[in-house]
PDB file of C-alpha atoms and ligand atoms in Angstrom:
ATOM      1  CA  MET A   1     -31.918  41.418 -73.385  1.00 66.00           C
ATOM      2  CA  SER A   2     -32.194  41.283 -69.616  1.00 87.00           C
ATOM      3  CA  CYS A   3     -34.075  39.741 -66.748  1.00 94.00           C
ATOM      4  CA  VAL A   4     -37.270  41.499 -65.677  1.00 97.00           C
ATOM      5  CA  GLN A   5     -38.460  40.688 -62.166  1.00 97.00           C
ATOM      6  CA  ILE A   6     -42.224  40.479 -61.700  1.00 97.00           C
ATOM      7  CA  ASP A   7     -43.256  41.659 -58.244  1.00 96.00           C
ATOM      8  CA  ASP A   8     -46.996  42.099 -58.727  1.00 97.00           C
ATOM      9  CA  TYR A   9     -47.924  38.490 -59.427  1.00 97.00           C
ATOM     10  CA  GLN A  10     -48.218  36.015 -56.560  1.00 94.00           C
ATOM     11  CA  TYR A  11     -49.593  32.659 -55.629  1.00 94.00           C
ATOM     12  CA  PRO A  12     -52.298  32.594 -54.401  1.00 92.00           C
ATOM     13  CA  GLY A  13     -54.098  35.572 -55.870  1.00 92.00           C
ATOM     14  CA  GLY A  14     -52.539  36.178 -59.272  1.00 95.00           C
ATOM     15  CA  TRP A  15     -51.952  39.746 -60.458  1.00 97.00           C
ATOM     16  CA  ARG A  16     -52.086  42.140 -57.518  1.00 96.00           C
ATOM     17  CA  ASN A  17     -54.451  44.519 -59.263  1.00 96.00           C
ATOM     18  CA  PRO A  18     -57.211  42.451 -60.915  1.00 93.00           C
ATOM     19  CA  GLY A  19     -58.413  45.519 -62.835  1.00 96.00           C
ATOM     20  CA  SER A  20     -55.204  45.634 -64.851  1.00 96.00           C
ATOM     21  CA  ALA A  21     -54.654  41.846 -65.110  1.00 97.00           C
ATOM     22  CA  ALA A  22     -55.385  41.690 -68.859  1.00 97.00           C
ATOM     23  CA  ALA A  23     -53.004  44.572 -69.591  1.00 98.00           C
ATOM     24  CA  ARG A  24     -50.271  43.095 -67.376  1.00 98.00           C
ATOM     25  CA  SER A  25     -50.567  39.699 -69.095  1.00 98.00           C
ATOM     26  CA  ARG A  26     -50.275  41.278 -72.519  1.00 97.00           C
ATOM     27  CA  TRP A  27     -47.285  43.287 -71.312  1.00 98.00           C
ATOM     28  CA  ALA A  28     -45.663  40.077 -70.043  1.00 98.00           C
ATOM     29  CA  CYS A  29     -46.119  38.430 -73.477  1.00 98.00           C
ATOM     30  CA  GLU A  30     -44.596  41.500 -75.155  1.00 98.00           C
ATOM     31  CA  GLN A  31     -41.576  41.357 -72.859  1.00 98.00           C
ATOM     32  CA  LEU A  32     -40.999  37.686 -73.629  1.00 98.00           C
ATOM     33  CA  GLU A  33     -41.350  38.249 -77.375  1.00 98.00           C
ATOM     34  CA  ASN A  34     -38.829  41.069 -76.997  1.00 97.00           C
ATOM     35  CA  GLY A  35     -36.313  38.536 -75.709  1.00 97.00           C
ATOM     36  CA  GLU A  36     -36.600  39.334 -72.008  1.00 98.00           C
ATOM     37  CA  ILE A  37     -36.479  36.734 -69.257  1.00 98.00           C
ATOM     38  CA  LEU A  38     -39.330  37.164 -66.759  1.00 98.00           C
ATOM     39  CA  SER A  39     -38.507  36.085 -63.219  1.00 98.00           C
ATOM     40  CA  PHE A  40     -40.660  35.528 -60.156  1.00 98.00           C
ATOM     41  CA  PRO A  41     -38.713  35.746 -56.875  1.00 96.00           C
ATOM     42  CA  LYS A  42     -41.251  33.631 -54.939  1.00 95.00           C
ATOM     43  CA  LEU A  43     -42.765  30.385 -56.169  1.00 96.00           C
ATOM     44  CA  PRO A  44     -45.819  31.516 -58.216  1.00 97.00           C
ATOM     45  CA  PHE A  45     -47.661  28.147 -58.096  1.00 97.00           C
ATOM     46  CA  VAL A  46     -48.165  25.222 -55.715  1.00 95.00           C
ATOM     47  CA  LEU A  47     -45.240  22.855 -55.218  1.00 96.00           C
ATOM     48  CA  PRO A  48     -45.811  20.778 -52.069  1.00 95.00           C
ATOM     49  CA  GLU A  49     -42.761  20.651 -49.786  1.00 95.00           C
ATOM     50  CA  GLU A  50     -42.949  16.831 -49.603  1.00 96.00           C
ATOM     51  CA  ASP A  51     -42.720  16.697 -53.419  1.00 96.00           C
ATOM     52  CA  ARG A  52     -39.581  18.816 -53.389  1.00 95.00           C
ATOM     53  CA  GLN A  53     -38.023  16.697 -50.629  1.00 94.00           C
ATOM     54  CA  PHE A  54     -38.702  13.565 -52.680  1.00 93.00           C
ATOM     55  CA  LEU A  55     -37.174  15.085 -55.838  1.00 93.00           C
ATOM     56  CA  LEU A  56     -33.846  16.218 -54.391  1.00 91.00           C
ATOM     57  CA  PRO A  57     -32.194  12.794 -53.891  1.00 87.00           C
ATOM     58  CA  GLN A  58     -33.502  11.292 -57.178  1.00 82.00           C
ATOM     59  CA  ARG A  59     -31.144  10.578 -60.042  1.00 74.00           C
ATOM     60  CA  GLN A  60     -31.616  10.210 -63.733  1.00 71.00           C
ATOM     61  CA  SER A  61     -30.805   7.231 -65.871  1.00 65.00           C
ATOM     62  CA  LYS A  62     -27.211   6.977 -67.039  1.00 60.00           C
ATOM     63  CA  PHE A  63     -28.338   6.129 -70.557  1.00 56.00           C
ATOM     64  CA  LYS A  64     -27.093   8.939 -72.786  1.00 49.00           C
ATOM     65  CA  VAL A  65     -30.338   8.881 -74.720  1.00 53.00           C
ATOM     66  CA  HIS A  66     -32.041  10.585 -71.765  1.00 63.00           C
ATOM     67  CA  LYS A  67     -30.689  14.087 -71.199  1.00 67.00           C
ATOM     68  CA  ASN A  68     -33.098  14.714 -68.310  1.00 81.00           C
ATOM     69  CA  ILE A  69     -35.937  13.035 -66.480  1.00 90.00           C
ATOM     70  CA  SER A  70     -38.928  13.913 -68.630  1.00 93.00           C
ATOM     71  CA  TYR A  71     -42.673  13.738 -68.176  1.00 96.00           C
ATOM     72  CA  ARG A  72     -44.985  13.643 -71.189  1.00 96.00           C
ATOM     73  CA  PRO A  73     -48.345  15.088 -70.148  1.00 96.00           C
ATOM     74  CA  LYS A  74     -50.344  13.705 -73.077  1.00 95.00           C
ATOM     75  CA  GLN A  75     -49.240  10.123 -72.471  1.00 95.00           C
ATOM     76  CA  ASP A  76     -48.868  10.579 -68.694  1.00 95.00           C
ATOM     77  CA  ALA A  77     -45.463   8.907 -69.141  1.00 94.00           C
ATOM     78  CA  LEU A  78     -42.121   9.278 -67.360  1.00 93.00           C
ATOM     79  CA  ARG A  79     -38.739   8.778 -69.094  1.00 90.00           C
ATOM     80  CA  GLY A  80     -35.117   8.782 -67.972  1.00 87.00           C
ATOM     81  CA  PHE A  81     -35.539   7.852 -64.312  1.00 83.00           C
ATOM     82  CA  ALA A  82     -32.775   5.756 -62.728  1.00 76.00           C
ATOM     83  CA  SER A  83     -34.599   3.875 -59.979  1.00 69.00           C
ATOM     84  CA  ASP A  84     -35.821   0.330 -60.505  1.00 67.00           C
ATOM     85  CA  GLU A  85     -38.323   0.700 -57.704  1.00 75.00           C
ATOM     86  CA  LYS A  86     -41.781   0.770 -59.246  1.00 83.00           C
ATOM     87  CA  GLU A  87     -43.115   2.704 -56.268  1.00 87.00           C
ATOM     88  CA  ASP A  88     -40.532   5.467 -56.673  1.00 87.00           C
ATOM     89  CA  ALA A  89     -41.241   5.767 -60.389  1.00 89.00           C
ATOM     90  CA  GLU A  90     -44.966   6.056 -59.745  1.00 93.00           C
ATOM     91  CA  ARG A  91     -44.476   8.673 -57.058  1.00 93.00           C
ATOM     92  CA  LEU A  92     -42.161  10.660 -59.323  1.00 93.00           C
ATOM     93  CA  ARG A  93     -44.712  10.476 -62.115  1.00 95.00           C
ATOM     94  CA  ASP A  94     -47.420  11.767 -59.731  1.00 96.00           C
ATOM     95  CA  ILE A  95     -45.161  14.660 -58.714  1.00 97.00           C
ATOM     96  CA  MET A  96     -44.341  15.551 -62.319  1.00 97.00           C
ATOM     97  CA  ARG A  97     -48.027  15.338 -63.282  1.00 98.00           C
ATOM     98  CA  ARG A  98     -48.906  17.751 -60.465  1.00 97.00           C
ATOM     99  CA  PHE A  99     -46.021  20.076 -61.308  1.00 98.00           C
ATOM    100  CA  SER A 100     -47.063  20.136 -64.963  1.00 98.00           C
ATOM    101  CA  ALA A 101     -50.722  20.855 -64.171  1.00 98.00           C
ATOM    102  CA  ASN A 102     -49.870  23.575 -61.636  1.00 97.00           C
ATOM    103  CA  THR A 103     -47.445  25.254 -64.019  1.00 98.00           C
ATOM    104  CA  VAL A 104     -50.058  25.202 -66.772  1.00 97.00           C
ATOM    105  CA  GLN A 105     -52.522  26.888 -64.456  1.00 97.00           C
ATOM    106  CA  PHE A 106     -49.982  29.538 -63.468  1.00 97.00           C
ATOM    107  CA  VAL A 107     -48.904  30.273 -67.052  1.00 98.00           C
ATOM    108  CA  SER A 108     -52.466  30.427 -68.327  1.00 97.00           C
ATOM    109  CA  GLN A 109     -53.074  33.249 -65.823  1.00 96.00           C
ATOM    110  CA  VAL A 110     -49.857  35.175 -66.182  1.00 97.00           C
ATOM    111  CA  LEU A 111     -49.700  34.827 -69.994  1.00 98.00           C
ATOM    112  CA  ALA A 112     -53.438  34.822 -70.676  1.00 97.00           C
ATOM    113  CA  PRO A 113     -53.119  35.738 -74.410  1.00 96.00           C
ATOM    114  CA  TYR A 114     -51.353  32.391 -75.023  1.00 98.00           C
ATOM    115  CA  ALA A 115     -53.673  30.219 -72.925  1.00 95.00           C
ATOM    116  CA  SER A 116     -55.757  27.665 -74.801  1.00 87.00           C
ATOM    117  CA  LYS A 117     -53.707  28.186 -77.981  1.00 96.00           C
ATOM    118  CA  TRP A 118     -50.488  26.464 -76.987  1.00 97.00           C
ATOM    119  CA  ALA A 119     -49.443  22.861 -77.446  1.00 96.00           C
ATOM    120  CA  LEU A 120     -48.306  21.465 -74.118  1.00 97.00           C
ATOM    121  CA  ASP A 121     -44.887  19.853 -74.505  1.00 97.00           C
ATOM    122  CA  PHE A 122     -42.777  17.856 -72.019  1.00 97.00           C
ATOM    123  CA  ALA A 123     -41.953  18.741 -68.434  1.00 97.00           C
ATOM    124  CA  THR A 124     -38.448  17.904 -67.202  1.00 95.00           C
ATOM    125  CA  TYR A 125     -36.569  17.470 -63.962  1.00 94.00           C
ATOM    126  CA  ARG A 126     -32.855  18.268 -64.121  1.00 91.00           C
ATOM    127  CA  PRO A 127     -31.140  16.769 -61.080  1.00 87.00           C
ATOM    128  CA  GLU A 128     -27.689  17.222 -62.607  1.00 77.00           C
ATOM    129  CA  GLU A 129     -25.908  19.745 -64.757  1.00 64.00           C
ATOM    130  CA  GLU A 130     -22.291  20.210 -63.759  1.00 62.00           C
ATOM    131  CA  GLY A 131     -19.524  17.923 -64.911  1.00 61.00           C
ATOM    132  CA  ARG A 132     -21.707  15.823 -67.189  1.00 69.00           C
ATOM    133  CA  ASP A 133     -20.081  13.795 -69.899  1.00 72.00           C
ATOM    134  CA  LEU A 134     -22.455  14.535 -72.784  1.00 80.00           C
ATOM    135  CA  PRO A 135     -21.845  14.715 -76.541  1.00 81.00           C
ATOM    136  CA  LEU A 136     -21.275  18.265 -77.811  1.00 82.00           C
ATOM    137  CA  ASN A 137     -24.759  18.603 -79.261  1.00 80.00           C
ATOM    138  CA  LYS A 138     -26.419  17.777 -75.918  1.00 81.00           C
ATOM    139  CA  ARG A 139     -24.177  19.902 -73.741  1.00 85.00           C
ATOM    140  CA  ASN A 140     -26.044  22.514 -71.744  1.00 86.00           C
ATOM    141  CA  ASP A 141     -23.016  24.545 -70.674  1.00 90.00           C
ATOM    142  CA  LEU A 142     -22.546  25.852 -74.233  1.00 94.00           C
ATOM    143  CA  LEU A 143     -24.589  28.788 -75.544  1.00 96.00           C
ATOM    144  CA  HIS A 144     -27.369  27.706 -77.898  1.00 96.00           C
ATOM    145  CA  VAL A 145     -30.893  28.414 -79.051  1.00 97.00           C
ATOM    146  CA  ASP A 146     -33.257  25.482 -78.559  1.00 96.00           C
ATOM    147  CA  ALA A 147     -34.432  23.175 -81.339  1.00 96.00           C
ATOM    148  CA  PHE A 148     -35.898  19.697 -80.821  1.00 93.00           C
ATOM    149  CA  PRO A 149     -34.665  16.860 -83.058  1.00 90.00           C
ATOM    150  CA  SER A 150     -37.712  14.698 -82.351  1.00 88.00           C
ATOM    151  CA  ARG A 151     -40.424  17.400 -82.274  1.00 92.00           C
ATOM    152  CA  PRO A 152     -40.488  19.866 -85.205  1.00 94.00           C
ATOM    153  CA  ILE A 153     -42.432  23.039 -84.365  1.00 95.00           C
ATOM    154  CA  TYR A 154     -43.129  24.575 -87.811  1.00 95.00           C
ATOM    155  CA  GLY A 155     -42.434  28.145 -86.719  1.00 96.00           C
ATOM    156  CA  GLY A 156     -44.095  27.846 -83.295  1.00 97.00           C
ATOM    157  CA  ARG A 157     -42.178  29.276 -80.341  1.00 98.00           C
ATOM    158  CA  ILE A 158     -40.464  27.347 -77.542  1.00 98.00           C
ATOM    159  CA  LEU A 159     -41.510  28.868 -74.224  1.00 98.00           C
ATOM    160  CA  ARG A 160     -39.891  27.311 -71.157  1.00 98.00           C
ATOM    161  CA  VAL A 161     -40.756  27.847 -67.514  1.00 98.00           C
ATOM    162  CA  PHE A 162     -38.076  26.871 -64.979  1.00 98.00           C
ATOM    163  CA  THR A 163     -38.085  26.587 -61.174  1.00 98.00           C
ATOM    164  CA  ASN A 164     -34.891  26.192 -59.171  1.00 97.00           C
ATOM    165  CA  ILE A 165     -35.715  23.769 -56.358  1.00 97.00           C
ATOM    166  CA  ASN A 166     -32.126  23.700 -55.061  1.00 95.00           C
ATOM    167  CA  PRO A 167     -32.377  24.515 -51.323  1.00 94.00           C
ATOM    168  CA  GLU A 168     -29.100  26.459 -51.267  1.00 95.00           C
ATOM    169  CA  LYS A 169     -27.546  27.307 -54.603  1.00 95.00           C
ATOM    170  CA  PRO A 170     -28.656  29.525 -57.464  1.00 96.00           C
ATOM    171  CA  ARG A 171     -28.945  28.225 -61.010  1.00 96.00           C
ATOM    172  CA  VAL A 172     -26.564  30.237 -63.153  1.00 96.00           C
ATOM    173  CA  TRP A 173     -27.270  31.172 -66.749  1.00 96.00           C
ATOM    174  CA  ASN A 174     -25.190  32.874 -69.380  1.00 97.00           C
ATOM    175  CA  THR A 175     -27.053  34.570 -72.206  1.00 98.00           C
ATOM    176  CA  THR A 176     -25.926  36.633 -75.172  1.00 97.00           C
ATOM    177  CA  ASP A 177     -27.345  38.540 -78.161  1.00 97.00           C
ATOM    178  CA  ARG A 178     -30.647  37.217 -79.490  1.00 97.00           C
ATOM    179  CA  PHE A 179     -31.328  35.036 -82.511  1.00 98.00           C
ATOM    180  CA  ALA A 180     -31.689  37.983 -84.926  1.00 98.00           C
ATOM    181  CA  ALA A 181     -28.269  39.375 -84.030  1.00 98.00           C
ATOM    182  CA  LEU A 182     -26.599  35.956 -84.192  1.00 98.00           C
ATOM    183  CA  LEU A 183     -28.230  35.191 -87.538  1.00 98.00           C
ATOM    184  CA  ALA A 184     -27.031  38.532 -88.934  1.00 98.00           C
ATOM    185  CA  ARG A 185     -23.543  37.748 -87.700  1.00 98.00           C
ATOM    186  CA  PHE A 186     -23.272  34.095 -88.722  1.00 98.00           C
ATOM    187  CA  SER A 187     -25.698  33.603 -91.644  1.00 98.00           C
ATOM    188  CA  ASP A 188     -22.900  33.459 -94.231  1.00 98.00           C
ATOM    189  CA  ASP A 189     -20.666  31.245 -92.145  1.00 98.00           C
ATOM    190  CA  VAL A 190     -23.418  28.715 -91.366  1.00 98.00           C
ATOM    191  CA  GLY A 191     -24.714  28.936 -94.952  1.00 98.00           C
ATOM    192  CA  ALA A 192     -28.260  29.938 -93.998  1.00 98.00           C
ATOM    193  CA  LYS A 193     -29.589  30.600 -97.501  1.00 98.00           C
ATOM    194  CA  ALA A 194     -28.186  27.346 -98.885  1.00 98.00           C
ATOM    195  CA  ILE A 195     -29.538  25.273 -95.971  1.00 97.00           C
ATOM    196  CA  VAL A 196     -33.005  26.785 -96.355  1.00 97.00           C
ATOM    197  CA  ALA A 197     -32.993  26.468-100.169  1.00 96.00           C
ATOM    198  CA  LYS A 198     -31.959  22.815-100.013  1.00 96.00           C
ATOM    199  CA  ALA A 199     -34.559  22.044 -97.315  1.00 95.00           C
ATOM    200  CA  GLY A 200     -37.206  23.774 -99.458  1.00 94.00           C
ATOM    201  CA  LYS A 201     -36.338  21.741-102.555  1.00 93.00           C
ATOM    202  CA  GLY A 202     -36.330  18.447-100.638  1.00 87.00           C
ATOM    203  CA  ARG A 203     -39.732  19.109 -99.074  1.00 91.00           C
ATOM    204  CA  ALA A 204     -41.885  16.723-101.139  1.00 88.00           C
ATOM    205  CA  LEU A 205     -39.392  13.911-100.787  1.00 89.00           C
ATOM    206  CA  ARG A 206     -39.037  14.352 -97.009  1.00 88.00           C
ATOM    207  CA  ARG A 207     -42.821  14.595 -96.608  1.00 89.00           C
ATOM    208  CA  SER A 208     -43.462  11.347 -98.453  1.00 89.00           C
ATOM    209  CA  GLY A 209     -40.517   9.736 -96.654  1.00 88.00           C
ATOM    210  CA  ALA A 210     -42.024  10.682 -93.284  1.00 86.00           C
ATOM    211  CA  ALA A 211     -45.412   9.291 -94.388  1.00 86.00           C
ATOM    212  CA  VAL A 212     -43.861   5.968 -95.455  1.00 89.00           C
ATOM    213  CA  LEU A 213     -41.981   5.637 -92.170  1.00 87.00           C
ATOM    214  CA  LYS A 214     -45.141   6.480 -90.232  1.00 86.00           C
ATOM    215  CA  ALA A 215     -47.026   3.752 -92.103  1.00 87.00           C
ATOM    216  CA  LEU A 216     -44.254   1.380 -91.002  1.00 88.00           C
ATOM    217  CA  GLY A 217     -44.814   2.472 -87.410  1.00 85.00           C
ATOM    218  CA  LEU A 218     -41.653   4.600 -87.161  1.00 83.00           C
ATOM    219  CA  ARG A 219     -41.967   8.096 -85.855  1.00 79.00           C
ATOM    220  CA  VAL A 220     -39.519  10.154 -87.917  1.00 80.00           C
ATOM    221  CA  PRO A 221     -41.294  13.476 -88.269  1.00 87.00           C
ATOM    222  CA  TYR A 222     -41.315  15.736 -91.317  1.00 92.00           C
ATOM    223  CA  ARG A 223     -39.256  18.891 -90.692  1.00 94.00           C
ATOM    224  CA  SER A 224     -40.087  22.222 -92.313  1.00 96.00           C
ATOM    225  CA  PRO A 225     -37.179  24.286 -93.720  1.00 97.00           C
ATOM    226  CA  TYR A 226     -37.439  26.366 -90.527  1.00 98.00           C
ATOM    227  CA  ASP A 227     -36.979  23.268 -88.347  1.00 97.00           C
ATOM    228  CA  VAL A 228     -34.092  22.037 -90.494  1.00 96.00           C
ATOM    229  CA  PHE A 229     -32.334  25.377 -90.164  1.00 98.00           C
ATOM    230  CA  MET A 230     -32.905  25.749 -86.407  1.00 98.00           C
ATOM    231  CA  LEU A 231     -31.399  22.314 -85.743  1.00 97.00           C
ATOM    232  CA  ARG A 232     -28.379  23.160 -87.878  1.00 97.00           C
ATOM    233  CA  PHE A 233     -27.972  26.544 -86.180  1.00 98.00           C
ATOM    234  CA  HIS A 234     -28.167  24.926 -82.728  1.00 97.00           C
ATOM    235  CA  ALA A 235     -25.313  22.573 -83.664  1.00 96.00           C
ATOM    236  CA  TYR A 236     -23.360  25.360 -85.389  1.00 98.00           C
ATOM    237  CA  LEU A 237     -23.410  27.607 -82.313  1.00 97.00           C
ATOM    238  CA  LYS A 238     -22.299  24.819 -79.984  1.00 96.00           C
ATOM    239  CA  ALA A 239     -19.434  23.886 -82.301  1.00 96.00           C
ATOM    240  CA  ASN A 240     -18.237  27.474 -82.801  1.00 97.00           C
ATOM    241  CA  GLY A 241     -15.403  27.694 -80.260  1.00 96.00           C
ATOM    242  CA  ASP A 242     -14.564  31.313 -80.994  1.00 97.00           C
ATOM    243  CA  PHE A 243     -18.173  32.374 -80.415  1.00 98.00           C
ATOM    244  CA  GLN A 244     -18.449  30.267 -77.240  1.00 97.00           C
ATOM    245  CA  GLN A 245     -15.273  31.689 -75.810  1.00 96.00           C
ATOM    246  CA  ASN A 246     -15.311  35.305 -76.916  1.00 97.00           C
ATOM    247  CA  CYS A 247     -18.916  36.483 -77.268  1.00 97.00           C
ATOM    248  CA  LYS A 248     -20.260  39.013 -74.794  1.00 96.00           C
ATOM    249  CA  LYS A 249     -22.077  37.135 -72.038  1.00 96.00           C
ATOM    250  CA  ILE A 250     -24.638  38.248 -69.500  1.00 97.00           C
ATOM    251  CA  ARG A 251     -24.552  36.201 -66.303  1.00 96.00           C
ATOM    252  CA  THR A 252     -27.792  35.789 -64.344  1.00 97.00           C
ATOM    253  CA  GLU A 253     -28.305  33.920 -61.080  1.00 97.00           C
ATOM    254  CA  PHE A 254     -31.713  32.442 -60.319  1.00 97.00           C
ATOM    255  CA  PRO A 255     -31.991  31.999 -56.531  1.00 97.00           C
ATOM    256  CA  PRO A 256     -33.444  28.941 -54.783  1.00 97.00           C
ATOM    257  CA  MET A 257     -37.221  28.629 -55.263  1.00 96.00           C
ATOM    258  CA  SER A 258     -37.417  31.324 -57.914  1.00 97.00           C
ATOM    259  CA  THR A 259     -39.190  30.748 -61.235  1.00 98.00           C
ATOM    260  CA  TRP A 260     -38.325  32.214 -64.635  1.00 98.00           C
ATOM    261  CA  MET A 261     -39.668  31.985 -68.175  1.00 98.00           C
ATOM    262  CA  VAL A 262     -38.146  32.745 -71.567  1.00 98.00           C
ATOM    263  CA  PHE A 263     -38.422  31.962 -75.276  1.00 98.00           C
ATOM    264  CA  THR A 264     -35.410  29.663 -75.573  1.00 98.00           C
ATOM    265  CA  ASP A 265     -35.606  29.529 -79.388  1.00 98.00           C
ATOM    266  CA  ASP A 266     -34.722  33.246 -79.395  1.00 98.00           C
ATOM    267  CA  VAL A 267     -32.556  33.829 -76.313  1.00 98.00           C
ATOM    268  CA  PRO A 268     -29.249  31.926 -76.441  1.00 98.00           C
ATOM    269  CA  HIS A 269     -28.559  30.346 -73.071  1.00 97.00           C
ATOM    270  CA  ALA A 270     -26.031  28.143 -71.299  1.00 96.00           C
ATOM    271  CA  VAL A 271     -26.042  26.689 -67.796  1.00 94.00           C
ATOM    272  CA  PRO A 272     -22.507  26.816 -66.379  1.00 91.00           C
ATOM    273  CA  SER A 273     -23.707  25.710 -62.943  1.00 91.00           C
ATOM    274  CA  GLY A 274     -26.839  24.614 -61.164  1.00 91.00           C
ATOM    275  CA  GLN A 275     -28.541  21.493 -59.923  1.00 90.00           C
ATOM    276  CA  PHE A 276     -32.183  20.563 -59.340  1.00 94.00           C
ATOM    277  CA  ALA A 277     -34.442  22.473 -61.720  1.00 95.00           C
ATOM    278  CA  LEU A 278     -37.984  21.705 -62.798  1.00 97.00           C
ATOM    279  CA  GLU A 279     -39.143  22.856 -66.220  1.00 98.00           C
ATOM    280  CA  GLN A 280     -42.286  22.849 -68.353  1.00 98.00           C
ATOM    281  CA  THR A 281     -42.223  23.562 -72.102  1.00 98.00           C
ATOM    282  CA  PHE A 282     -45.035  25.142 -74.127  1.00 98.00           C
ATOM    283  CA  ILE A 283     -45.127  25.482 -77.913  1.00 98.00           C
ATOM    284  CA  ILE A 284     -46.761  28.831 -78.736  1.00 98.00           C
ATOM    285  CA  PRO A 285     -48.152  29.011 -82.294  1.00 97.00           C
ATOM    286  CA  GLN A 286     -47.511  32.051 -84.484  1.00 96.00           C
ATOM    287  CA  SER A 287     -51.237  32.898 -84.311  1.00 96.00           C
ATOM    288  CA  ALA A 288     -51.042  33.429 -80.533  1.00 97.00           C
ATOM    289  CA  LEU A 289     -48.042  35.811 -80.560  1.00 97.00           C
ATOM    290  CA  VAL A 290     -48.626  39.480 -79.777  1.00 96.00           C
ATOM    291  CA  ALA A 291     -45.654  40.515 -81.980  1.00 96.00           C
ATOM    292  CA  PRO A 292     -45.158  37.696 -84.551  1.00 96.00           C
ATOM    293  CA  GLU A 293     -42.852  39.891 -86.660  1.00 95.00           C
ATOM    294  CA  LYS A 294     -40.179  39.506 -83.961  1.00 95.00           C
ATOM    295  CA  SER A 295     -40.226  35.695 -83.991  1.00 98.00           C
ATOM    296  CA  PRO A 296     -37.216  33.715 -85.249  1.00 98.00           C
ATOM    297  CA  LEU A 297     -39.388  32.359 -88.103  1.00 98.00           C
ATOM    298  CA  ARG A 298     -40.075  35.861 -89.424  1.00 98.00           C
ATOM    299  CA  VAL A 299     -36.459  36.904 -88.885  1.00 98.00           C
ATOM    300  CA  LEU A 300     -35.268  33.903 -90.905  1.00 98.00           C
ATOM    301  CA  GLU A 301     -37.909  34.524 -93.605  1.00 98.00           C
ATOM    302  CA  ALA A 302     -36.775  38.143 -93.916  1.00 98.00           C
ATOM    303  CA  LEU A 303     -33.340  36.788 -94.848  1.00 98.00           C
ATOM    304  CA  CYS A 304     -34.221  33.684 -96.869  1.00 97.00           C
ATOM    305  CA  GLY A 305     -37.744  34.251 -98.234  1.00 97.00           C
ATOM    306  CA  PRO A 306     -41.263  33.367 -97.038  1.00 96.00           C
ATOM    307  CA  GLY A 307     -43.053  30.075 -96.443  1.00 96.00           C
ATOM    308  CA  LEU A 308     -40.400  28.344 -94.320  1.00 97.00           C
ATOM    309  CA  ALA A 309     -42.776  26.890 -91.717  1.00 96.00           C
ATOM    310  CA  ASP A 310     -44.604  24.479 -94.064  1.00 92.00           C
TER     311      ASP A 310
HETATM  312 CO1  LIG B 401     -31.527  24.964 -74.100  1.00 58.91          CO
END
């Protein structure tokens, strides 16, 4: 796994050679599904300078429930913002709405095979990272693959697009061997087959439980065996001190105003330092992947048996 810099895509204009745009987009999807990080040295979409200037001094809510400031495109709703000023909150929501829409436009060009098939997830603003007092499971400075407690993905992929809006400092990432290698190494220790078997047996009960809670107006989603395992694996990796300390790490610095994208359910990542990043998440369904056999779902099914996404 490494970081591949894209030099022939720019805003405005898109791919430098329009004749090969379709081939370049497919190539970009293949790289991502191979566990590469794709980086763009210059901002590949519009982000007005006044928006960036407004974002830099903003702070997030101190409530632990909010890990970041988040924007939910479907509801046009902002969460986790510290200011009580209604005007500030509305301006921030406008900025996040614009950022989300502009990122969607950019990604639908650069990763055309995924466009129109994805489910648009949250956008976030991360004004802090260093020295945060968060519970282990929410810590971002420990290596992990992503899994969302509140939003099961049923084998879909978590694609995240980040932009470092810090005027001076890079955002630093550590990465290590991909999901397949970590699963091969730790499947016995984490108890992968037992977790998946138990989640499979409890399916009907958890489905009806989720339906009852929904009828009561509570949103506790049903999790497929895949989702159950990915959450457990996320927590397992963060709690494994020997792995955190001793695994081989690749350090990458993302300079100010650069953008990068990666499948964070496959590529383990940690953020030892960095401040002020914008991010938009996309859930890419299995049917949109150019190499579905490389996805964490298929890797887990090869070990534990098929049908884990239902
Ligand atoms: Co993460």
